[in-house]
Short mmCIF file of C-alpha atoms and ligand atoms in Angstrom, two decimals:
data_model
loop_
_atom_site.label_atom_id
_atom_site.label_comp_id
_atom_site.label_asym_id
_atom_site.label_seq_id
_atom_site.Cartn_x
_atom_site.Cartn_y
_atom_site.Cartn_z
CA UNK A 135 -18.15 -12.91 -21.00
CA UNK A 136 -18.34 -13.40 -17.12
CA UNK A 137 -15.21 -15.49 -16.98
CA UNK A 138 -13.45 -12.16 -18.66
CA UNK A 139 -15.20 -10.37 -15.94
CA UNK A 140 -12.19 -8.52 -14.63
CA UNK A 141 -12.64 -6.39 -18.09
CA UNK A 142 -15.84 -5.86 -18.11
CA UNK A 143 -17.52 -2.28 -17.01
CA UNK A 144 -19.75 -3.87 -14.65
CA UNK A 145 -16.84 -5.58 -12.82
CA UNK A 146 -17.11 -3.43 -9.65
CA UNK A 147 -16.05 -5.69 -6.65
CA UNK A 148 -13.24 -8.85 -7.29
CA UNK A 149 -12.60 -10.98 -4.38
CA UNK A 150 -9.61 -13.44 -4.41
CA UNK A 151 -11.98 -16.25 -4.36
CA UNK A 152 -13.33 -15.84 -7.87
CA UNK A 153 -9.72 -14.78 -8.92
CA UNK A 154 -8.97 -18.60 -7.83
CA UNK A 155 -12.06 -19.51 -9.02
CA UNK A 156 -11.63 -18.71 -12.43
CA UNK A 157 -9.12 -20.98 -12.73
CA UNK A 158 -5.36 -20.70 -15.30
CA UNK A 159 -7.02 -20.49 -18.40
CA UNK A 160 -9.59 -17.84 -17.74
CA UNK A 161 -6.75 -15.78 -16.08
CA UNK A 162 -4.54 -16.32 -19.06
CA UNK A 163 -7.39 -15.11 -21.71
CA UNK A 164 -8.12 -12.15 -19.43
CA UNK A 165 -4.48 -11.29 -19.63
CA UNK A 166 -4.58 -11.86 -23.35
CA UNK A 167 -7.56 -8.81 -23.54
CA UNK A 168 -5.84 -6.77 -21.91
CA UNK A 169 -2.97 -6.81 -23.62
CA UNK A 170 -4.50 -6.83 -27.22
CA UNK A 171 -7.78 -4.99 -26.42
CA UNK A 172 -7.92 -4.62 -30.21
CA UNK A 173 -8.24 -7.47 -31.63
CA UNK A 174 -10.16 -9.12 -28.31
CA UNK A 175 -7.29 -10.85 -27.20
CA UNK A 176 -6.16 -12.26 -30.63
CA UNK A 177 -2.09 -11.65 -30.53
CA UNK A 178 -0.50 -9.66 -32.17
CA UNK A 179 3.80 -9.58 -32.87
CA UNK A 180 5.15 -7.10 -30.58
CA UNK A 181 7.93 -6.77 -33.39
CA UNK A 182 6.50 -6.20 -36.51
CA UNK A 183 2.81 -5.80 -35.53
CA UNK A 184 1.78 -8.51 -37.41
CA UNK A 185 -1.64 -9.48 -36.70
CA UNK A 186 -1.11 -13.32 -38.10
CA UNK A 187 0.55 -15.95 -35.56
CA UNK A 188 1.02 -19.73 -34.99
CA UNK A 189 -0.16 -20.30 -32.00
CA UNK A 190 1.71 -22.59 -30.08
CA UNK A 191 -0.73 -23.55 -27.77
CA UNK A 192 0.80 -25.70 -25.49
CA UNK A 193 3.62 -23.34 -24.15
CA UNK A 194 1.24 -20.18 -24.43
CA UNK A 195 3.36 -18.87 -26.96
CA UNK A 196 2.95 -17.30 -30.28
CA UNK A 197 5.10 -17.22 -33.75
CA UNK A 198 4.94 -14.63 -36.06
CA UNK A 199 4.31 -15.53 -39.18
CA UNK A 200 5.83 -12.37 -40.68
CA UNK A 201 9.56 -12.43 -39.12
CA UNK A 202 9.35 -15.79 -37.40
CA UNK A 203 9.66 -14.24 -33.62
CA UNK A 204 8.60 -15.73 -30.65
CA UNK A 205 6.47 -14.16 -28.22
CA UNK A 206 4.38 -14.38 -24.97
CA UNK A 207 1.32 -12.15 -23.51
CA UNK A 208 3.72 -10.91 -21.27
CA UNK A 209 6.78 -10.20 -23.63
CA UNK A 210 8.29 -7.03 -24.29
CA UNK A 211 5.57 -5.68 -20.83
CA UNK A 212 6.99 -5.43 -16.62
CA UNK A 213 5.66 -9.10 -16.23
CA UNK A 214 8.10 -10.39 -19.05
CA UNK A 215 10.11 -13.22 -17.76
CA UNK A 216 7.33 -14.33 -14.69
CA UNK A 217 7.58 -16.81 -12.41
CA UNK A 218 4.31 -16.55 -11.41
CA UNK A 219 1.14 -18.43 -12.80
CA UNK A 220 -1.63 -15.90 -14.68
CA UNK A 221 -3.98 -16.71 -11.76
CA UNK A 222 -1.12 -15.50 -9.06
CA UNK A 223 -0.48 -12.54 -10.80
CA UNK A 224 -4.15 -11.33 -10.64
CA UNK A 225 -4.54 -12.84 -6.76
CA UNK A 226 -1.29 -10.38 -6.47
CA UNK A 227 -2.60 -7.04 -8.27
CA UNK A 228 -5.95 -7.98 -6.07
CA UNK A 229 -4.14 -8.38 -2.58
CA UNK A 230 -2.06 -4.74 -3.88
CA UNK A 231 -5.09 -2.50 -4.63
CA UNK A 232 -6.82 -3.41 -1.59
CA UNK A 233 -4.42 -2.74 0.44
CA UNK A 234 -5.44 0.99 1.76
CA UNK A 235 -1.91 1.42 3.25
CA UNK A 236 -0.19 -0.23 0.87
CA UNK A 237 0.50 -3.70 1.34
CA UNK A 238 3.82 -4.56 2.38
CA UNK A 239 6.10 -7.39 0.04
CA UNK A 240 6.19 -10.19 3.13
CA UNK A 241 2.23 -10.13 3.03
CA UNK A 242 2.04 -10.87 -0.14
CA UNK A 243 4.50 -13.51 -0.25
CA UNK A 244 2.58 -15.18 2.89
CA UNK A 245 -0.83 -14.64 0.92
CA UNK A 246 0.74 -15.88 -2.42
CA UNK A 247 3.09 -18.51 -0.81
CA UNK A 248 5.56 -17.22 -2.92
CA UNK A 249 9.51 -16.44 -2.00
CA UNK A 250 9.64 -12.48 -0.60
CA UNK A 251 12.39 -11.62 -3.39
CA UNK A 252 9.34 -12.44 -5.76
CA UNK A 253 6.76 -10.82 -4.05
CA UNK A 254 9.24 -7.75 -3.44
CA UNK A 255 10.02 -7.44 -7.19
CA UNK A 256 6.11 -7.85 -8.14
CA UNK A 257 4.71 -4.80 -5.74
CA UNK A 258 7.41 -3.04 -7.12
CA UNK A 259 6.31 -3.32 -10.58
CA UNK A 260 2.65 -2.56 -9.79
CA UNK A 261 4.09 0.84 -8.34
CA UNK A 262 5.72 1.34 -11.67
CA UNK A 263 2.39 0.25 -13.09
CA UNK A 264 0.65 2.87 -11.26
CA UNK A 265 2.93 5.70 -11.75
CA UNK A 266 2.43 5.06 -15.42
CA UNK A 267 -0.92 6.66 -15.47
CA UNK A 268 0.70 10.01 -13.88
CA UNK A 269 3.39 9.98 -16.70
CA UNK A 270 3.08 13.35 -18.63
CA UNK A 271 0.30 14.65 -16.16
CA UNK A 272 -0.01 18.62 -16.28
CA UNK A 273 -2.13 20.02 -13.68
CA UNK A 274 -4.68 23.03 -13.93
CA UNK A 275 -8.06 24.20 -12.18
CA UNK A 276 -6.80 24.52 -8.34
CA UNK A 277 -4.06 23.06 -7.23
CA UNK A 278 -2.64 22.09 -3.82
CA UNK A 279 1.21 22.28 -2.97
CA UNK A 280 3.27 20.73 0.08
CA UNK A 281 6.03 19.34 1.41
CA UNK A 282 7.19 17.17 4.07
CA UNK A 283 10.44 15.61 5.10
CA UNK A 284 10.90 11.56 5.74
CA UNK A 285 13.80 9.79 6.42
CA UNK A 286 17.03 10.64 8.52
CA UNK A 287 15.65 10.17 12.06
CA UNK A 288 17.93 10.23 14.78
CA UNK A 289 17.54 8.90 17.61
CA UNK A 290 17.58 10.83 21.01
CA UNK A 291 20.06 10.05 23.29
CA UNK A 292 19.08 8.42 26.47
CA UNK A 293 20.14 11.07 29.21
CA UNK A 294 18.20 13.86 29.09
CA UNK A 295 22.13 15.77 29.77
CA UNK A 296 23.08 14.14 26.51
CA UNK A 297 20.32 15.55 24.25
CA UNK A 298 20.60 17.85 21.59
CA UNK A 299 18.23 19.50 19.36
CA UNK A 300 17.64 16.81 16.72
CA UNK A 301 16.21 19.11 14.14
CA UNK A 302 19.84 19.81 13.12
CA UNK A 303 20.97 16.85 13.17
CA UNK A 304 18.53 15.69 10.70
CA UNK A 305 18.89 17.97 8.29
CA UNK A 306 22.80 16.98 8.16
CA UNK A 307 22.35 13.63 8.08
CA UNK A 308 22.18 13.09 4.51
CA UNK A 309 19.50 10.63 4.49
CA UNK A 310 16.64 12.99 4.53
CA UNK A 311 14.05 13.72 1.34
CA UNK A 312 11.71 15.92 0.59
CA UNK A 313 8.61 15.17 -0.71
CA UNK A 314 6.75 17.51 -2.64
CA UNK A 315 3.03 16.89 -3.85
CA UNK A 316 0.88 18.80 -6.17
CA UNK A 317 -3.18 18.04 -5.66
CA UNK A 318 -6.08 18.95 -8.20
CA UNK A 319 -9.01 19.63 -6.08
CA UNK A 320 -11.14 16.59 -6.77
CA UNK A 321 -8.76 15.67 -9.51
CA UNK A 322 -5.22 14.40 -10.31
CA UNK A 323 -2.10 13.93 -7.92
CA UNK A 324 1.61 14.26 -8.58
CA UNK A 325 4.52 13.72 -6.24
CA UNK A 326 8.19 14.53 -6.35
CA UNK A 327 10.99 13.82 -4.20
CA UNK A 328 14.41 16.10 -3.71
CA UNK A 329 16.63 16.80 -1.38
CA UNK A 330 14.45 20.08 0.16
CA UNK A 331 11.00 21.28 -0.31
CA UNK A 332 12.47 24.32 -1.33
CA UNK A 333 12.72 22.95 -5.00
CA UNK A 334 9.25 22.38 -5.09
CA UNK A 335 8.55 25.92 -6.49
CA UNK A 336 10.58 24.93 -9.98
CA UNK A 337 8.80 21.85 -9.76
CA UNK A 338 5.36 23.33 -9.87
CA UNK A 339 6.20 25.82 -12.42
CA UNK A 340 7.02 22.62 -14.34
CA UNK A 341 3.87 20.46 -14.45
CA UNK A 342 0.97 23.27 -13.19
CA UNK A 343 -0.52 24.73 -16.34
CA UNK A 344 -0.31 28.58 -16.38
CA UNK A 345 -3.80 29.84 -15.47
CA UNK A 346 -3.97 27.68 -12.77
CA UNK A 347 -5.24 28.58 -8.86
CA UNK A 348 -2.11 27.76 -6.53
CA UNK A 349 -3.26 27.14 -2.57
CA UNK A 350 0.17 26.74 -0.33
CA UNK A 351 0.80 26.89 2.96
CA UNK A 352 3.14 29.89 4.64
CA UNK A 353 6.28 28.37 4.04
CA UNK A 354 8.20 31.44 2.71
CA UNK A 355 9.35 29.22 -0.25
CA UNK A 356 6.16 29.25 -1.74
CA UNK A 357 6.43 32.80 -1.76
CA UNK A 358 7.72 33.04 -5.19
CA UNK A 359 4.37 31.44 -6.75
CA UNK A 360 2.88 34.25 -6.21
CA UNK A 361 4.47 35.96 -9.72
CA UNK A 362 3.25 32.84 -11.60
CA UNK A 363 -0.32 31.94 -10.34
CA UNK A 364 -3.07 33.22 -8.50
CA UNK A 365 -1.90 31.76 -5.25
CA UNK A 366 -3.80 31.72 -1.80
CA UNK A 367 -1.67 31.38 1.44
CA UNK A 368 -3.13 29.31 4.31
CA UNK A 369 -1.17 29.70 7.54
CA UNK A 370 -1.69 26.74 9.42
CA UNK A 371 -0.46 27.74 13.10
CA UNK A 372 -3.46 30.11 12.95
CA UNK A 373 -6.08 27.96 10.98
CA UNK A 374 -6.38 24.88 8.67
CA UNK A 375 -8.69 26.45 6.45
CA UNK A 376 -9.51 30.75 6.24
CA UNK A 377 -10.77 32.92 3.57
CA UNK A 378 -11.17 29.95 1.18
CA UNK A 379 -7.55 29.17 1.53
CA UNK A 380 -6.51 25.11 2.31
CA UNK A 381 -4.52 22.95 1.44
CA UNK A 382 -6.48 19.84 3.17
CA UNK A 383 -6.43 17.71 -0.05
CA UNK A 384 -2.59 17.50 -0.11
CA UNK A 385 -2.55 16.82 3.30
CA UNK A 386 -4.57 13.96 3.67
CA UNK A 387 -2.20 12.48 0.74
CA UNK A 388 1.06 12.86 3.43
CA UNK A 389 -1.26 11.35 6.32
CA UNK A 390 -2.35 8.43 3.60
CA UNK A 391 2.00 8.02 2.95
CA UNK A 392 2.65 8.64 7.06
CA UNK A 393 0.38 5.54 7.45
CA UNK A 394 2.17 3.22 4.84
CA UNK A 395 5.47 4.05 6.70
CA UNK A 396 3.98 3.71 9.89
CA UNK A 397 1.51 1.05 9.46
CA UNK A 398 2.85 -1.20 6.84
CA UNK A 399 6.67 -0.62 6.11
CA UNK A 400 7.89 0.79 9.13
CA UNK A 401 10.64 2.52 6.87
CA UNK A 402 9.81 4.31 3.56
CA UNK A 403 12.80 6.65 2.73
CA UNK A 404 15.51 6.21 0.71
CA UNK A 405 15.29 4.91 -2.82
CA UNK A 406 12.01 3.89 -2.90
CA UNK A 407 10.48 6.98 -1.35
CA UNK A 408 9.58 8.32 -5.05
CA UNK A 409 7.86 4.75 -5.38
CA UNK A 410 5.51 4.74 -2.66
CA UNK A 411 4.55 8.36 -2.57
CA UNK A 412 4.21 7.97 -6.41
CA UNK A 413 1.80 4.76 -5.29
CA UNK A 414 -0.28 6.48 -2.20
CA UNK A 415 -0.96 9.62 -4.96
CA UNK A 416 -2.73 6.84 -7.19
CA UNK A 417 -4.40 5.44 -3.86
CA UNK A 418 -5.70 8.87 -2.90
CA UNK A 419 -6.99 9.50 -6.30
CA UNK A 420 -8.92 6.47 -6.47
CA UNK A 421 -10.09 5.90 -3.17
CA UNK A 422 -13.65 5.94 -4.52
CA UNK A 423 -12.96 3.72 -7.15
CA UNK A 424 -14.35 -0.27 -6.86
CA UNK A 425 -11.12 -2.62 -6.08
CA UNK A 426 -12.51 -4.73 -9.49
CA UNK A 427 -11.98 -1.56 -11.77
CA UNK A 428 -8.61 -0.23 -9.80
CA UNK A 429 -7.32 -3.90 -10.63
CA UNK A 430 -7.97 -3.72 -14.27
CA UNK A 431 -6.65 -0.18 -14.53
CA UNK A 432 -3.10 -1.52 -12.80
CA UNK A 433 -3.27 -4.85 -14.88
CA UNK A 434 -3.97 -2.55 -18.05
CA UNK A 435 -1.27 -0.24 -17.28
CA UNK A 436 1.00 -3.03 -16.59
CA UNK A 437 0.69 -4.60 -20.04
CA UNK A 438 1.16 -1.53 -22.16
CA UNK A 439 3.86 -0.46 -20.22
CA UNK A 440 7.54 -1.21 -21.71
CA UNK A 441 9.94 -4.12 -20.00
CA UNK A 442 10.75 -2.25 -16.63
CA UNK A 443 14.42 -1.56 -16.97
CA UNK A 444 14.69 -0.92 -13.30
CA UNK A 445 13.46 -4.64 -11.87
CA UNK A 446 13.82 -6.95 -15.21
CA UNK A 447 16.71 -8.55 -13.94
CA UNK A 448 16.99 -7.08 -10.23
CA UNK A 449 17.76 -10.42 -8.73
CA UNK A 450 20.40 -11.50 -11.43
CA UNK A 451 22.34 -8.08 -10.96
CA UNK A 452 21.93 -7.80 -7.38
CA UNK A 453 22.31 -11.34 -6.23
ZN1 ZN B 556 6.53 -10.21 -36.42
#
């Protein structure tokens, strides 16, 4: 079993050296586990759910011997249609979860020696592969709700006669989102995005289980939670933390996304924005999880999950 290491339970720690180590065909097999866990790695058709196949060994393909259909480990999941080797696609979820911050697309096309529209596409699919796992996520016990704006800075101008308040500004400019995040204490993350944080109370009344213990900040918006939940109010220009009131988890999730936009992509708003908050909520809430198991968990989640619609293809369309 130790070449299938990366599936194993006592896989705690993988370094890119025994990723390369391990060579094509161990990466291939460990791809093949994962995506047939059932059967230990035996295929199975992703049409008919045949369990009998030709295996066509030298292309790494399999036939059905049911309806005839051709299929790879990766068809029909978000690596279909790779141009990557199995071994570079495990390097790449490696370099991904280790990155604390996030790990911007031109490192990993340096790392990989792969073209950045590659590497670009990839971390983009191991954000989908991540947000997977928060798919259908309700939260309960006590919860923790913000907001915080990014995107839409402008600029001040450079006489101090010329200045304006910028805070306006801003908030006209179009360009800036709100993201909202909802925190289990010592549990589950989900985040949101919308044009204002106001919208955040509908959103918690949609994925917080009734029942549930609400801790906001003063923000008069959050007012409104108190009819729904037992809600505690922290008001943070007189404390962080009072009468058991905080809402320090959530927090530390914005200063965990201010440091991927200020640290690694200098520029996080915009479309993506749902992406990498979606990505720094799985960070947070497996900080304390061993970079060997947080790579099987995204590799897992990558090969159950459906063809992404969004980036299978992104280059043809947009090019
Ligand atoms: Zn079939």
């Amino acid at each position: 079993m130790a070449q299938h290491f990366l599936l194993s339970a006592a896989a705690r720690t993988l370094s890119l050296k025994a990723v390369f180590r391990m060579g094509e065909d161990a990466a291939y097999e460990t791809f093949r586990r994962m995506r047939w866990p059932e059967t230990e790695g035996e295929a199975v058709c992703p049409s008919c759910g045949c369990p009998d196949t030709y295996n066509i060994t030298s292309r790494r393909r399999f036939k059905c011997v049911a309806c005839y259909k051709q299929f790879s480990v990766t068809s029909g999941t978000i690596f279909a249609s790779r141009k990557l080797s199995f071994t570079d696609l495990l390097a790449a979820i490696v370099i991904f979860v280790n990155g604390a911050k996030g790990v911007s697309a031109l490192q990993v096309s340096r790392d990989l020696d792969v073209q950045y529209k590659t590497a670009f596409v990839l971390s983009h699919k191991l954000r989908e592969a991540m947000a997977l796992e928060a798919q259908g996520r309700v939260l309960d016990g006590v919860v923790e709700v913000d907001g915080a704006y990014f995107g839409g800075y402008v600029k001040p101008a450079n006489r101090k006669t010329d200045r304006v308040d910028r805070r306006t500004l801003m908030a006209q400019s179009g360009k800036r989102q709100s993201v909202v995040v909802m925190r289990e204490r010592d549990g589950d993350t989900l985040t949101f995005v919308g044009r204002s944080e106001a919208a955040g109370v509908a959103l918690v009344a949609a994925n917080v289980a009734p029942g549930t213990v609400v801790h906001a900040d003063e923000a008069s918006h959050w007012d409104k939670l108190h009819a729904r939940y037992e809600t505690f109010r922290i008001n943070h220009s007189e404390a962080y933390s009072a009468n058991g009131a905080c809402t320090n988890q959530a927090e530390s999730f914005f200063s965990r996304l201010r440091r991927a936009e200020a640290g690694v992509h200098h520029r996080i708003a915009g479309e993506y924005l749902n992406a990498y908050a979606g990505e720094m909520a799985w960070r947070e809430d497996n900080r304390r999880v061993a970079n060997g198991s947080q790579a099987a968990m995204v590799a897992r989640s990558a090969m159950v999950s459906p063809v992404s619609r969004k980036w299978a293809g992104y280059w043809q369309r947009t090019a």
